[in-house]
PDB file of C-alpha atoms in Angstrom:
ATOM      1  CA  THR A   1     -16.201  -5.419   6.566  1.00 64.00           C
ATOM      2  CA  SER A   2     -16.079  -2.031   8.304  1.00 78.00           C
ATOM      3  CA  PRO A   3     -13.591   0.839   8.740  1.00 82.00           C
ATOM      4  CA  THR A   4     -12.623  -0.505  12.172  1.00 83.00           C
ATOM      5  CA  SER A   5     -12.838  -4.264  11.625  1.00 86.00           C
ATOM      6  CA  ALA A   6      -9.103  -4.642  10.903  1.00 86.00           C
ATOM      7  CA  MET A   7      -8.341  -3.010  14.256  1.00 85.00           C
ATOM      8  CA  ASN A   8     -10.250  -5.817  15.968  1.00 86.00           C
ATOM      9  CA  LYS A   9      -8.781  -8.672  13.936  1.00 90.00           C
ATOM     10  CA  ALA A  10      -5.009  -8.268  14.273  1.00 91.00           C
ATOM     11  CA  ARG A  11      -2.285  -6.719  16.413  1.00 90.00           C
ATOM     12  CA  TRP A  12       1.396  -5.903  16.240  1.00 89.00           C
ATOM     13  CA  LYS A  13       2.935  -8.040  18.967  1.00 89.00           C
ATOM     14  CA  VAL A  14       6.396  -7.662  20.475  1.00 85.00           C
ATOM     15  CA  THR A  15       8.168 -11.003  20.056  1.00 83.00           C
ATOM     16  CA  GLY A  16      11.662 -10.160  21.298  1.00 76.00           C
ATOM     17  CA  ARG A  17      14.311  -7.561  22.008  1.00 74.00           C
ATOM     18  CA  SER A  18      17.224  -6.756  19.759  1.00 66.00           C
ATOM     19  CA  ASN A  19      19.515  -6.924  22.779  1.00 58.00           C
ATOM     20  CA  GLY A  20      17.858  -9.959  24.320  1.00 54.00           C
ATOM     21  CA  PRO A  21      19.679 -13.198  25.226  1.00 54.00           C
ATOM     22  CA  GLY A  22      20.983 -15.012  22.193  1.00 52.00           C
ATOM     23  CA  TYR A  23      20.404 -12.121  19.809  1.00 48.00           C
ATOM     24  CA  ASP A  24      23.231 -11.675  17.338  1.00 52.00           C
ATOM     25  CA  SER A  25      23.641  -8.443  15.397  1.00 50.00           C
ATOM     26  CA  GLN A  26      26.496  -6.653  13.711  1.00 50.00           C
ATOM     27  CA  THR A  27      24.807  -3.311  14.261  1.00 45.00           C
ATOM     28  CA  ILE A  28      23.804  -3.425  17.905  1.00 48.00           C
ATOM     29  CA  ASP A  29      27.020  -1.818  19.142  1.00 52.00           C
ATOM     30  CA  SER A  30      27.629   0.155  15.973  1.00 52.00           C
ATOM     31  CA  PRO A  31      26.720   3.736  15.055  1.00 59.00           C
ATOM     32  CA  VAL A  32      23.229   4.380  13.727  1.00 60.00           C
ATOM     33  CA  SER A  33      22.905   3.020  10.194  1.00 63.00           C
ATOM     34  CA  THR A  34      20.335   2.360   7.502  1.00 65.00           C
ATOM     35  CA  ARG A  35      20.542  -1.374   8.114  1.00 66.00           C
ATOM     36  CA  GLY A  36      20.244  -0.869  11.846  1.00 67.00           C
ATOM     37  CA  TYR A  37      17.162   1.298  11.450  1.00 64.00           C
ATOM     38  CA  ILE A  38      15.440  -1.084   9.048  1.00 66.00           C
ATOM     39  CA  SER A  39      16.022  -4.000  11.431  1.00 64.00           C
ATOM     40  CA  ASN A  40      14.730  -1.975  14.428  1.00 65.00           C
ATOM     41  CA  VAL A  41      18.069  -2.146  16.214  1.00 65.00           C
ATOM     42  CA  ASN A  42      18.506   1.616  15.975  1.00 60.00           C
ATOM     43  CA  SER A  43      14.854   2.498  16.523  1.00 63.00           C
ATOM     44  CA  LEU A  44      12.826   0.716  19.214  1.00 68.00           C
ATOM     45  CA  GLY A  45      15.277  -2.135  19.661  1.00 72.00           C
ATOM     46  CA  ILE A  46      12.540  -4.770  19.538  1.00 76.00           C
ATOM     47  CA  ARG A  47      11.222  -7.398  17.136  1.00 79.00           C
ATOM     48  CA  MET A  48       7.521  -7.407  16.223  1.00 84.00           C
ATOM     49  CA  GLU A  49       5.078  -9.582  14.305  1.00 88.00           C
ATOM     50  CA  TYR A  50       1.655  -8.811  12.903  1.00 90.00           C
ATOM     51  CA  GLN A  51      -0.609 -11.498  14.321  1.00 90.00           C
ATOM     52  CA  TYR A  52      -4.280 -12.257  13.682  1.00 91.00           C
ATOM     53  CA  LEU A  53      -6.414 -12.902  16.761  1.00 89.00           C
ATOM     54  CA  SER A  54      -8.016 -15.816  14.883  1.00 88.00           C
ATOM     55  CA  ASN A  55      -4.597 -17.544  14.835  1.00 80.00           C
ATOM     56  CA  CYS A  56      -4.545 -17.309  11.044  1.00 84.00           C
ATOM     57  CA  LYS A  57      -0.889 -17.650  10.097  1.00 83.00           C
ATOM     58  CA  LEU A  58       0.736 -15.441   7.503  1.00 87.00           C
ATOM     59  CA  LEU A  59       3.198 -16.729   4.959  1.00 91.00           C
ATOM     60  CA  PRO A  60       6.737 -16.506   6.346  1.00 90.00           C
ATOM     61  CA  GLU A  61       9.323 -14.656   4.286  1.00 91.00           C
ATOM     62  CA  GLU A  62      11.176 -17.952   3.882  1.00 93.00           C
ATOM     63  CA  ALA A  63       8.254 -19.329   1.835  1.00 94.00           C
ATOM     64  CA  PHE A  64       9.337 -17.082  -1.054  1.00 94.00           C
ATOM     65  CA  HIS A  65      12.938 -18.293  -1.148  1.00 93.00           C
ATOM     66  CA  LYS A  66      13.996 -19.555  -4.556  1.00 89.00           C
ATOM     67  CA  SER A  67      15.771 -22.550  -3.008  1.00 91.00           C
ATOM     68  CA  LEU A  68      12.305 -24.051  -2.391  1.00 91.00           C
ATOM     69  CA  LYS A  69      11.873 -24.425  -6.172  1.00 88.00           C
ATOM     70  CA  ASP A  70       8.416 -25.928  -6.886  1.00 88.00           C
ATOM     71  CA  GLN A  71       7.427 -25.508  -3.215  1.00 91.00           C
ATOM     72  CA  ARG A  72       7.948 -21.765  -3.412  1.00 92.00           C
ATOM     73  CA  VAL A  73       5.003 -19.364  -3.127  1.00 93.00           C
ATOM     74  CA  PHE A  74       3.226 -19.043  -6.526  1.00 94.00           C
ATOM     75  CA  ALA A  75       5.347 -21.845  -8.052  1.00 91.00           C
ATOM     76  CA  ARG A  76       2.384 -24.199  -8.486  1.00 91.00           C
ATOM     77  CA  CYS A  77      -0.171 -21.698  -9.707  1.00 93.00           C
ATOM     78  CA  PRO A  78      -1.784 -23.026 -12.905  1.00 92.00           C
ATOM     79  CA  ARG A  79      -1.389 -19.786 -14.882  1.00 94.00           C
ATOM     80  CA  LYS A  80       1.104 -16.969 -15.048  1.00 96.00           C
ATOM     81  CA  ILE A  81      -0.026 -14.132 -12.778  1.00 97.00           C
ATOM     82  CA  GLN A  82      -0.072 -10.448 -13.694  1.00 97.00           C
ATOM     83  CA  ILE A  83       0.010  -8.603 -10.357  1.00 97.00           C
ATOM     84  CA  ILE A  84      -1.279  -5.075 -10.936  1.00 98.00           C
ATOM     85  CA  TYR A  85      -0.749  -2.136  -8.595  1.00 98.00           C
ATOM     86  CA  ILE A  86      -2.522   1.176  -9.202  1.00 97.00           C
ATOM     87  CA  GLY A  87      -1.985   4.006  -6.736  1.00 94.00           C
ATOM     88  CA  ASP A  88       0.525   6.317  -5.117  1.00 88.00           C
ATOM     89  CA  SER A  89       4.067   5.797  -3.881  1.00 85.00           C
ATOM     90  CA  VAL A  90       2.889   3.653  -0.959  1.00 89.00           C
ATOM     91  CA  LEU A  91       1.809   1.009  -3.451  1.00 94.00           C
ATOM     92  CA  ARG A  92       5.084   1.553  -5.288  1.00 92.00           C
ATOM     93  CA  VAL A  93       7.113   0.542  -2.250  1.00 90.00           C
ATOM     94  CA  GLN A  94       4.756  -2.402  -1.697  1.00 94.00           C
ATOM     95  CA  LYS A  95       5.407  -3.470  -5.275  1.00 96.00           C
ATOM     96  CA  ASP A  96       9.149  -3.170  -4.665  1.00 93.00           C
ATOM     97  CA  LYS A  97       8.873  -5.413  -1.593  1.00 93.00           C
ATOM     98  CA  MET A  98       6.915  -7.995  -3.582  1.00 96.00           C
ATOM     99  CA  ARG A  99       9.630  -7.868  -6.248  1.00 95.00           C
ATOM    100  CA  GLU A 100      12.168  -8.823  -3.570  1.00 93.00           C
ATOM    101  CA  PHE A 101      10.005 -11.787  -2.608  1.00 94.00           C
ATOM    102  CA  ILE A 102       9.380 -13.142  -6.125  1.00 93.00           C
ATOM    103  CA  ASN A 103      12.952 -12.624  -7.300  1.00 90.00           C
ATOM    104  CA  GLN A 104      13.502 -14.442 -10.624  1.00 82.00           C
ATOM    105  CA  MET A 105      10.060 -16.106 -10.745  1.00 91.00           C
ATOM    106  CA  GLU A 106       9.044 -16.547 -14.378  1.00 91.00           C
ATOM    107  CA  ASN A 107       5.333 -17.127 -13.734  1.00 94.00           C
ATOM    108  CA  VAL A 108       4.713 -13.799 -11.961  1.00 96.00           C
ATOM    109  CA  GLU A 109       4.929 -10.315 -13.488  1.00 96.00           C
ATOM    110  CA  LEU A 110       4.489  -7.028 -11.646  1.00 97.00           C
ATOM    111  CA  ASN A 111       2.785  -3.982 -13.160  1.00 97.00           C
ATOM    112  CA  PHE A 112       2.499  -0.560 -11.552  1.00 97.00           C
ATOM    113  CA  LEU A 113       0.720   2.673 -12.506  1.00 97.00           C
ATOM    114  CA  MET A 114       1.640   5.732 -10.451  1.00 95.00           C
ATOM    115  CA  LEU A 115      -1.198   8.129  -9.612  1.00 94.00           C
ATOM    116  CA  HIS A 116       1.014  10.980  -8.499  1.00 90.00           C
ATOM    117  CA  LEU A 117      -1.179  13.950  -7.470  1.00 89.00           C
ATOM    118  CA  GLY A 118      -4.269  11.760  -7.296  1.00 90.00           C
ATOM    119  CA  TYR A 119      -6.846  10.031  -9.461  1.00 92.00           C
ATOM    120  CA  ARG A 120      -8.866  12.922 -10.861  1.00 92.00           C
ATOM    121  CA  ARG A 121      -5.928  15.086 -11.893  1.00 93.00           C
ATOM    122  CA  ASN A 122      -4.283  12.188 -13.732  1.00 93.00           C
ATOM    123  CA  GLN A 123      -7.424  11.179 -15.576  1.00 92.00           C
ATOM    124  CA  ILE A 124      -7.911  14.707 -16.909  1.00 92.00           C
ATOM    125  CA  LEU A 125      -4.398  16.126 -17.246  1.00 92.00           C
ATOM    126  CA  GLY A 126      -2.303  12.946 -17.284  1.00 92.00           C
ATOM    127  CA  PRO A 127       0.192  11.479 -17.485  1.00 94.00           C
ATOM    128  CA  ALA A 128      -1.331   8.322 -15.997  1.00 93.00           C
ATOM    129  CA  ASN A 129      -4.438   6.905 -17.656  1.00 94.00           C
ATOM    130  CA  ILE A 130      -5.906   3.887 -15.901  1.00 96.00           C
ATOM    131  CA  GLN A 131      -8.035   2.610 -18.772  1.00 96.00           C
ATOM    132  CA  ARG A 132      -5.131   2.694 -21.235  1.00 96.00           C
ATOM    133  CA  PHE A 133      -2.834   1.006 -18.692  1.00 97.00           C
ATOM    134  CA  LEU A 134      -5.279  -1.856 -18.112  1.00 97.00           C
ATOM    135  CA  ASP A 135      -5.983  -2.241 -21.827  1.00 97.00           C
ATOM    136  CA  GLU A 136      -2.252  -2.644 -22.491  1.00 97.00           C
ATOM    137  CA  ILE A 137      -1.965  -5.394 -19.871  1.00 97.00           C
ATOM    138  CA  GLN A 138      -4.970  -7.226 -21.284  1.00 97.00           C
ATOM    139  CA  HIS A 139      -3.529  -6.972 -24.797  1.00 97.00           C
ATOM    140  CA  LYS A 140      -0.094  -8.322 -23.855  1.00 96.00           C
ATOM    141  CA  ALA A 141      -1.364 -11.129 -21.594  1.00 96.00           C
ATOM    142  CA  PRO A 142      -4.976 -12.039 -22.434  1.00 96.00           C
ATOM    143  CA  ASN A 143      -4.752 -15.539 -20.962  1.00 96.00           C
ATOM    144  CA  ASP A 144      -2.833 -14.774 -17.777  1.00 96.00           C
ATOM    145  CA  ALA A 145      -4.451 -14.549 -14.366  1.00 96.00           C
ATOM    146  CA  LYS A 146      -4.780 -10.933 -13.259  1.00 97.00           C
ATOM    147  CA  VAL A 147      -5.045  -9.476  -9.781  1.00 98.00           C
ATOM    148  CA  ILE A 148      -5.405  -5.788  -8.905  1.00 98.00           C
ATOM    149  CA  LEU A 149      -4.499  -3.952  -5.720  1.00 98.00           C
ATOM    150  CA  PHE A 150      -5.551  -0.308  -6.006  1.00 97.00           C
ATOM    151  CA  ASN A 151      -5.887   2.817  -3.912  1.00 95.00           C
ATOM    152  CA  THR A 152      -6.237   6.538  -4.232  1.00 91.00           C
ATOM    153  CA  GLY A 153      -6.117   8.528  -1.033  1.00 86.00           C
ATOM    154  CA  LEU A 154      -3.153  10.455   0.314  1.00 85.00           C
ATOM    155  CA  HIS A 155      -2.540  12.442  -2.866  1.00 87.00           C
ATOM    156  CA  ASP A 156      -6.248  13.153  -3.225  1.00 87.00           C
ATOM    157  CA  ILE A 157      -6.425  14.427   0.352  1.00 84.00           C
ATOM    158  CA  HIS A 158      -3.543  16.775  -0.352  1.00 83.00           C
ATOM    159  CA  GLN A 159      -4.698  17.944  -3.783  1.00 87.00           C
ATOM    160  CA  LEU A 160      -8.383  18.336  -2.966  1.00 87.00           C
ATOM    161  CA  CYS A 161      -8.227  19.604   0.610  1.00 84.00           C
ATOM    162  CA  GLY A 162      -4.945  21.532   0.713  1.00 81.00           C
ATOM    163  CA  ALA A 163      -5.357  25.312   0.615  1.00 80.00           C
ATOM    164  CA  GLU A 164      -2.045  25.609  -1.247  1.00 82.00           C
ATOM    165  CA  ASN A 165      -3.520  23.631  -4.172  1.00 84.00           C
ATOM    166  CA  GLU A 166      -6.562  25.850  -4.703  1.00 85.00           C
ATOM    167  CA  ASP A 167      -5.245  27.338  -7.962  1.00 88.00           C
ATOM    168  CA  ASP A 168      -4.136  23.952  -9.272  1.00 90.00           C
ATOM    169  CA  ARG A 169      -7.620  22.498  -8.750  1.00 88.00           C
ATOM    170  CA  ARG A 170      -8.953  25.020 -11.250  1.00 89.00           C
ATOM    171  CA  LYS A 171      -6.957  23.259 -13.963  1.00 91.00           C
ATOM    172  CA  TYR A 172      -8.941  20.035 -13.814  1.00 89.00           C
ATOM    173  CA  LEU A 173     -12.101  20.404 -11.706  1.00 88.00           C
ATOM    174  CA  ASN A 174     -15.320  21.768 -13.131  1.00 84.00           C
ATOM    175  CA  SER A 175     -15.758  25.418 -12.180  1.00 80.00           C
ATOM    176  CA  SER A 176     -19.244  24.643 -10.851  1.00 76.00           C
ATOM    177  CA  LEU A 177     -17.614  22.585  -8.112  1.00 76.00           C
ATOM    178  CA  LEU A 178     -15.181  25.280  -7.052  1.00 75.00           C
ATOM    179  CA  VAL A 179     -17.603  27.423  -5.122  1.00 74.00           C
ATOM    180  CA  SER A 180     -17.354  28.695  -1.577  1.00 71.00           C
ATOM    181  CA  ASP A 181     -18.833  25.515  -0.136  1.00 73.00           C
ATOM    182  CA  PHE A 182     -16.586  23.147  -2.150  1.00 82.00           C
ATOM    183  CA  SER A 183     -16.283  19.813  -0.326  1.00 86.00           C
ATOM    184  CA  CYS A 184     -13.116  17.815  -0.844  1.00 86.00           C
ATOM    185  CA  THR A 185     -14.734  14.777   0.796  1.00 89.00           C
ATOM    186  CA  ALA A 186     -17.696  14.919  -1.614  1.00 90.00           C
ATOM    187  CA  GLU A 187     -15.297  15.112  -4.562  1.00 90.00           C
ATOM    188  CA  TYR A 188     -13.331  12.174  -3.162  1.00 93.00           C
ATOM    189  CA  ARG A 189     -16.532  10.133  -3.006  1.00 94.00           C
ATOM    190  CA  ALA A 190     -17.333  11.015  -6.626  1.00 93.00           C
ATOM    191  CA  LEU A 191     -13.877  10.221  -8.021  1.00 94.00           C
ATOM    192  CA  LEU A 192     -13.726   6.943  -6.117  1.00 95.00           C
ATOM    193  CA  LYS A 193     -16.968   5.841  -7.783  1.00 96.00           C
ATOM    194  CA  ASP A 194     -15.431   6.647 -11.184  1.00 96.00           C
ATOM    195  CA  PHE A 195     -12.245   4.769 -10.328  1.00 96.00           C
ATOM    196  CA  ILE A 196     -14.133   1.692  -9.143  1.00 96.00           C
ATOM    197  CA  ALA A 197     -16.250   1.660 -12.314  1.00 96.00           C
ATOM    198  CA  ILE A 198     -13.077   1.278 -14.400  1.00 97.00           C
ATOM    199  CA  ILE A 199     -11.807  -1.532 -12.168  1.00 97.00           C
ATOM    200  CA  GLN A 200     -15.159  -3.322 -12.315  1.00 96.00           C
ATOM    201  CA  ASN A 201     -15.060  -3.405 -16.109  1.00 96.00           C
ATOM    202  CA  PHE A 202     -11.639  -5.072 -16.192  1.00 97.00           C
ATOM    203  CA  PRO A 203     -11.575  -8.911 -16.326  1.00 95.00           C
ATOM    204  CA  ALA A 204      -9.421  -9.581 -13.253  1.00 96.00           C
ATOM    205  CA  ASP A 205      -9.551 -12.711 -11.101  1.00 96.00           C
ATOM    206  CA  LEU A 206      -9.092 -10.677  -7.922  1.00 96.00           C
ATOM    207  CA  LYS A 207      -9.810  -6.994  -7.283  1.00 97.00           C
ATOM    208  CA  VAL A 208      -8.866  -5.442  -3.946  1.00 97.00           C
ATOM    209  CA  PHE A 209      -9.007  -1.861  -2.710  1.00 97.00           C
ATOM    210  CA  GLN A 210      -6.405  -0.968  -0.083  1.00 96.00           C
ATOM    211  CA  THR A 211      -7.464   1.613   2.481  1.00 93.00           C
ATOM    212  CA  SER A 212      -5.240   4.665   2.736  1.00 90.00           C
ATOM    213  CA  THR A 213      -2.320   4.294   5.098  1.00 87.00           C
ATOM    214  CA  ALA A 214      -1.945   6.355   8.256  1.00 83.00           C
ATOM    215  CA  ALA A 215       0.933   8.465   6.860  1.00 69.00           C
ATOM    216  CA  TRP A 216       2.379   9.001  10.308  1.00 56.00           C
ATOM    217  CA  PRO A 217       4.011  12.441  10.643  1.00 54.00           C
ATOM    218  CA  LYS A 218       6.447  11.295  13.319  1.00 47.00           C
ATOM    219  CA  TYR A 219       9.353  13.625  14.062  1.00 42.00           C
ATOM    220  CA  GLY A 220      12.915  12.468  14.612  1.00 41.00           C
ATOM    221  CA  ASN A 221      13.224   9.347  12.470  1.00 44.00           C
ATOM    222  CA  TRP A 222      16.774   8.697  11.375  1.00 43.00           C
ATOM    223  CA  GLY A 223      17.590   9.675   7.787  1.00 47.00           C
ATOM    224  CA  ILE A 224      14.892  12.280   7.332  1.00 48.00           C
ATOM    225  CA  GLU A 225      16.131  15.440   5.628  1.00 50.00           C
ATOM    226  CA  TRP A 226      14.593  18.593   7.082  1.00 48.00           C
ATOM    227  CA  ASN A 227      14.315  21.953   5.386  1.00 52.00           C
ATOM    228  CA  THR A 228      16.167  24.887   6.936  1.00 53.00           C
ATOM    229  CA  HIS A 229      12.965  26.333   8.338  1.00 53.00           C
ATOM    230  CA  GLY A 230      11.337  23.078   9.349  1.00 50.00           C
ATOM    231  CA  GLN A 231       8.473  21.230   7.727  1.00 48.00           C
ATOM    232  CA  ALA A 232       4.774  21.854   8.368  1.00 53.00           C
ATOM    233  CA  MET A 233       2.924  18.657   9.249  1.00 52.00           C
ATOM    234  CA  PRO A 234      -0.399  17.544  10.703  1.00 53.00           C
ATOM    235  CA  LEU A 235      -0.155  16.437  14.303  1.00 55.00           C
ATOM    236  CA  VAL A 236      -2.155  13.221  13.902  1.00 63.00           C
ATOM    237  CA  SER A 237      -3.003  10.694  11.185  1.00 66.00           C
ATOM    238  CA  ASP A 238      -6.694  10.461  11.978  1.00 75.00           C
ATOM    239  CA  PHE A 239      -7.616  12.693   9.012  1.00 77.00           C
ATOM    240  CA  CYS A 240      -6.942   9.688   6.730  1.00 83.00           C
ATOM    241  CA  ALA A 241      -9.599   7.683   8.567  1.00 87.00           C
ATOM    242  CA  ALA A 242     -12.389  10.003   7.369  1.00 87.00           C
ATOM    243  CA  PHE A 243     -11.533   9.180   3.748  1.00 90.00           C
ATOM    244  CA  ASN A 244     -11.439   5.477   4.509  1.00 92.00           C
ATOM    245  CA  TYR A 245     -14.954   5.708   5.932  1.00 93.00           C
ATOM    246  CA  ILE A 246     -16.046   7.173   2.588  1.00 94.00           C
ATOM    247  CA  ALA A 247     -14.287   4.355   0.727  1.00 94.00           C
ATOM    248  CA  PHE A 248     -16.101   1.700   2.772  1.00 94.00           C
ATOM    249  CA  GLU A 249     -19.449   3.376   2.074  1.00 95.00           C
ATOM    250  CA  VAL A 250     -18.765   3.479  -1.666  1.00 95.00           C
ATOM    251  CA  LEU A 251     -17.485  -0.102  -1.804  1.00 95.00           C
ATOM    252  CA  ALA A 252     -20.509  -1.373   0.133  1.00 92.00           C
ATOM    253  CA  GLU A 253     -22.512  -0.632  -3.016  1.00 91.00           C
ATOM    254  CA  GLN A 254     -20.190  -2.792  -5.147  1.00 90.00           C
ATOM    255  CA  ASP A 255     -19.862  -6.535  -5.655  1.00 90.00           C
ATOM    256  CA  GLY A 256     -16.655  -8.396  -6.332  1.00 92.00           C
ATOM    257  CA  ILE A 257     -14.129  -5.972  -4.811  1.00 95.00           C
ATOM    258  CA  GLY A 258     -12.381  -6.911  -1.598  1.00 94.00           C
ATOM    259  CA  ILE A 259     -10.823  -4.532   0.918  1.00 95.00           C
ATOM    260  CA  MET A 260      -7.336  -4.858   2.371  1.00 95.00           C
ATOM    261  CA  ASP A 261      -6.350  -2.828   5.398  1.00 93.00           C
ATOM    262  CA  GLY A 262      -3.649  -0.236   4.937  1.00 92.00           C
ATOM    263  CA  TYR A 263      -4.651   2.064   7.783  1.00 91.00           C
ATOM    264  CA  TRP A 264      -4.587   0.173  11.090  1.00 90.00           C
ATOM    265  CA  ILE A 265      -1.520  -1.872  10.179  1.00 91.00           C
ATOM    266  CA  THR A 266       0.438   1.376   9.671  1.00 88.00           C
ATOM    267  CA  TYR A 267      -1.312   3.550  12.275  1.00 86.00           C
ATOM    268  CA  SER A 268       0.162   1.477  15.075  1.00 83.00           C
ATOM    269  CA  ARG A 269       3.725   1.576  13.705  1.00 81.00           C
ATOM    270  CA  PRO A 270       4.943   5.193  13.717  1.00 75.00           C
ATOM    271  CA  ASP A 271       8.384   3.823  14.559  1.00 74.00           C
ATOM    272  CA  ASN A 272       8.779   1.904  11.292  1.00 74.00           C
ATOM    273  CA  ARG A 273       8.907   4.276   8.318  1.00 71.00           C
ATOM    274  CA  GLU A 274      10.731   4.161   5.010  1.00 68.00           C
ATOM    275  CA  ILE A 275      14.243   5.505   4.659  1.00 62.00           C
ATOM    276  CA  GLY A 276      16.668   5.194   1.765  1.00 58.00           C
ATOM    277  CA  GLU A 277      18.000   6.928  -1.302  1.00 55.00           C
ATOM    278  CA  ILE A 278      14.541   7.499  -2.788  1.00 49.00           C
ATOM    279  CA  GLY A 279      12.365   7.313   0.285  1.00 46.00           C
ATOM    280  CA  LYS A 280      13.084   9.166   3.504  1.00 54.00           C
ATOM    281  CA  LYS A 281       9.319   9.489   3.587  1.00 57.00           C
ATOM    282  CA  LEU A 282       7.381   9.675   6.819  1.00 62.00           C
ATOM    283  CA  SER A 283       4.282   8.787   4.798  1.00 71.00           C
ATOM    284  CA  HIS A 284       5.705   5.420   3.666  1.00 80.00           C
ATOM    285  CA  PRO A 285       5.596   2.261   5.791  1.00 82.00           C
ATOM    286  CA  GLY A 286       8.980   0.861   6.745  1.00 81.00           C
ATOM    287  CA  ASP A 287      10.495  -2.453   5.702  1.00 84.00           C
ATOM    288  CA  GLU A 288       8.980  -4.557   8.479  1.00 87.00           C
ATOM    289  CA  VAL A 289       5.472  -3.229   7.862  1.00 90.00           C
ATOM    290  CA  LEU A 290       5.835  -3.590   4.083  1.00 92.00           C
ATOM    291  CA  SER A 291       6.852  -7.210   4.522  1.00 92.00           C
ATOM    292  CA  PHE A 292       3.652  -8.086   6.345  1.00 93.00           C
ATOM    293  CA  MET A 293       1.455  -6.067   3.967  1.00 95.00           C
ATOM    294  CA  SER A 294       3.000  -7.855   0.983  1.00 96.00           C
ATOM    295  CA  ARG A 295       2.585 -11.266   2.562  1.00 95.00           C
ATOM    296  CA  ILE A 296      -1.081 -10.573   3.327  1.00 95.00           C
ATOM    297  CA  TRP A 297      -1.577  -9.633  -0.345  1.00 97.00           C
ATOM    298  CA  ALA A 298       0.323 -12.724  -1.502  1.00 96.00           C
ATOM    299  CA  LYS A 299      -1.918 -14.962   0.634  1.00 95.00           C
ATOM    300  CA  MET A 300      -5.013 -13.412  -0.944  1.00 95.00           C
ATOM    301  CA  ILE A 301      -3.596 -14.083  -4.419  1.00 96.00           C
ATOM    302  CA  LEU A 302      -2.754 -17.680  -3.533  1.00 94.00           C
ATOM    303  CA  ASP A 303      -6.198 -18.378  -2.105  1.00 93.00           C
ATOM    304  CA  LYS A 304      -8.067 -16.897  -5.075  1.00 92.00           C
ATOM    305  CA  VAL A 305      -5.910 -17.575  -8.133  1.00 93.00           C
ATOM    306  CA  CYS A 306      -3.959 -20.671  -7.180  1.00 90.00           C
ATOM    307  CA  TYR A 307      -6.364 -22.546  -4.894  1.00 85.00           C
ATOM    308  CA  ASN A 308      -9.712 -20.779  -5.598  1.00 75.00           C
ATOM    309  CA  GLN A 309     -10.723 -20.776  -1.940  1.00 56.00           C
ATOM    310  CA  PHE A 310     -13.017 -17.722  -2.045  1.00 51.00           C
TER     311      PHE A 310
END
């Protein structure tokens, strides 16, 4: 409902210590490892849960287990569901986490369009074209339920506001915009309106914009590969909040599009970032955070598509 409402609705709460009584782990006395980092043993050494102050309970990970058969999440939905993700690599890793959860479910299909380098650049120069992507989904599955989780933010901040991308902007932005008083925030507002117009014209059962994540630039996480001469980074993540304020203002003028928090849920977890063969990205949420974000999204899909509760 507002850029700060999510901050007042939920909290990360410490629920235990990795070395507490009765805790069993194969990594606790072992050298630092990928598995140990993902499970928090080699980072903070604590267990945390994302809890709503209203006592609303999230789906547990166990609810997705295939052993539950027809009691499994999404198993009783009346139609096959096309889950659509449109955005940057943060949504890609969220899609990957959802794929883990719905492993071998025949009535759910995941679709992802990568907006690498941001919305505007892709729409003009390619390779990603949102309208064509959505048209292809509608053509292949006209009768399926469709839900969309979309975002454009971190790449747009970098491409539009970064001084090192000034020459690249000339390839796709109108020259009348590229004057001495060019405003990257004004351009973000304009492109977001264009993006939302495309989403509004698509016949989806659920449309949700995810606010841009905090992209914590925390130093020292295990597995990060540093350049020989270091890596320039912002000192705080608050710059993302300014773009989320713009997104809320634009979406306030729209009907039928929900908002899912991506900022506050990641802002408060600089300790839990992605590592792995592809990742090693400070800008990506880690496994624990991704799990809760995916389960929040799954609950929204269940309520709207399967039980029609809002």
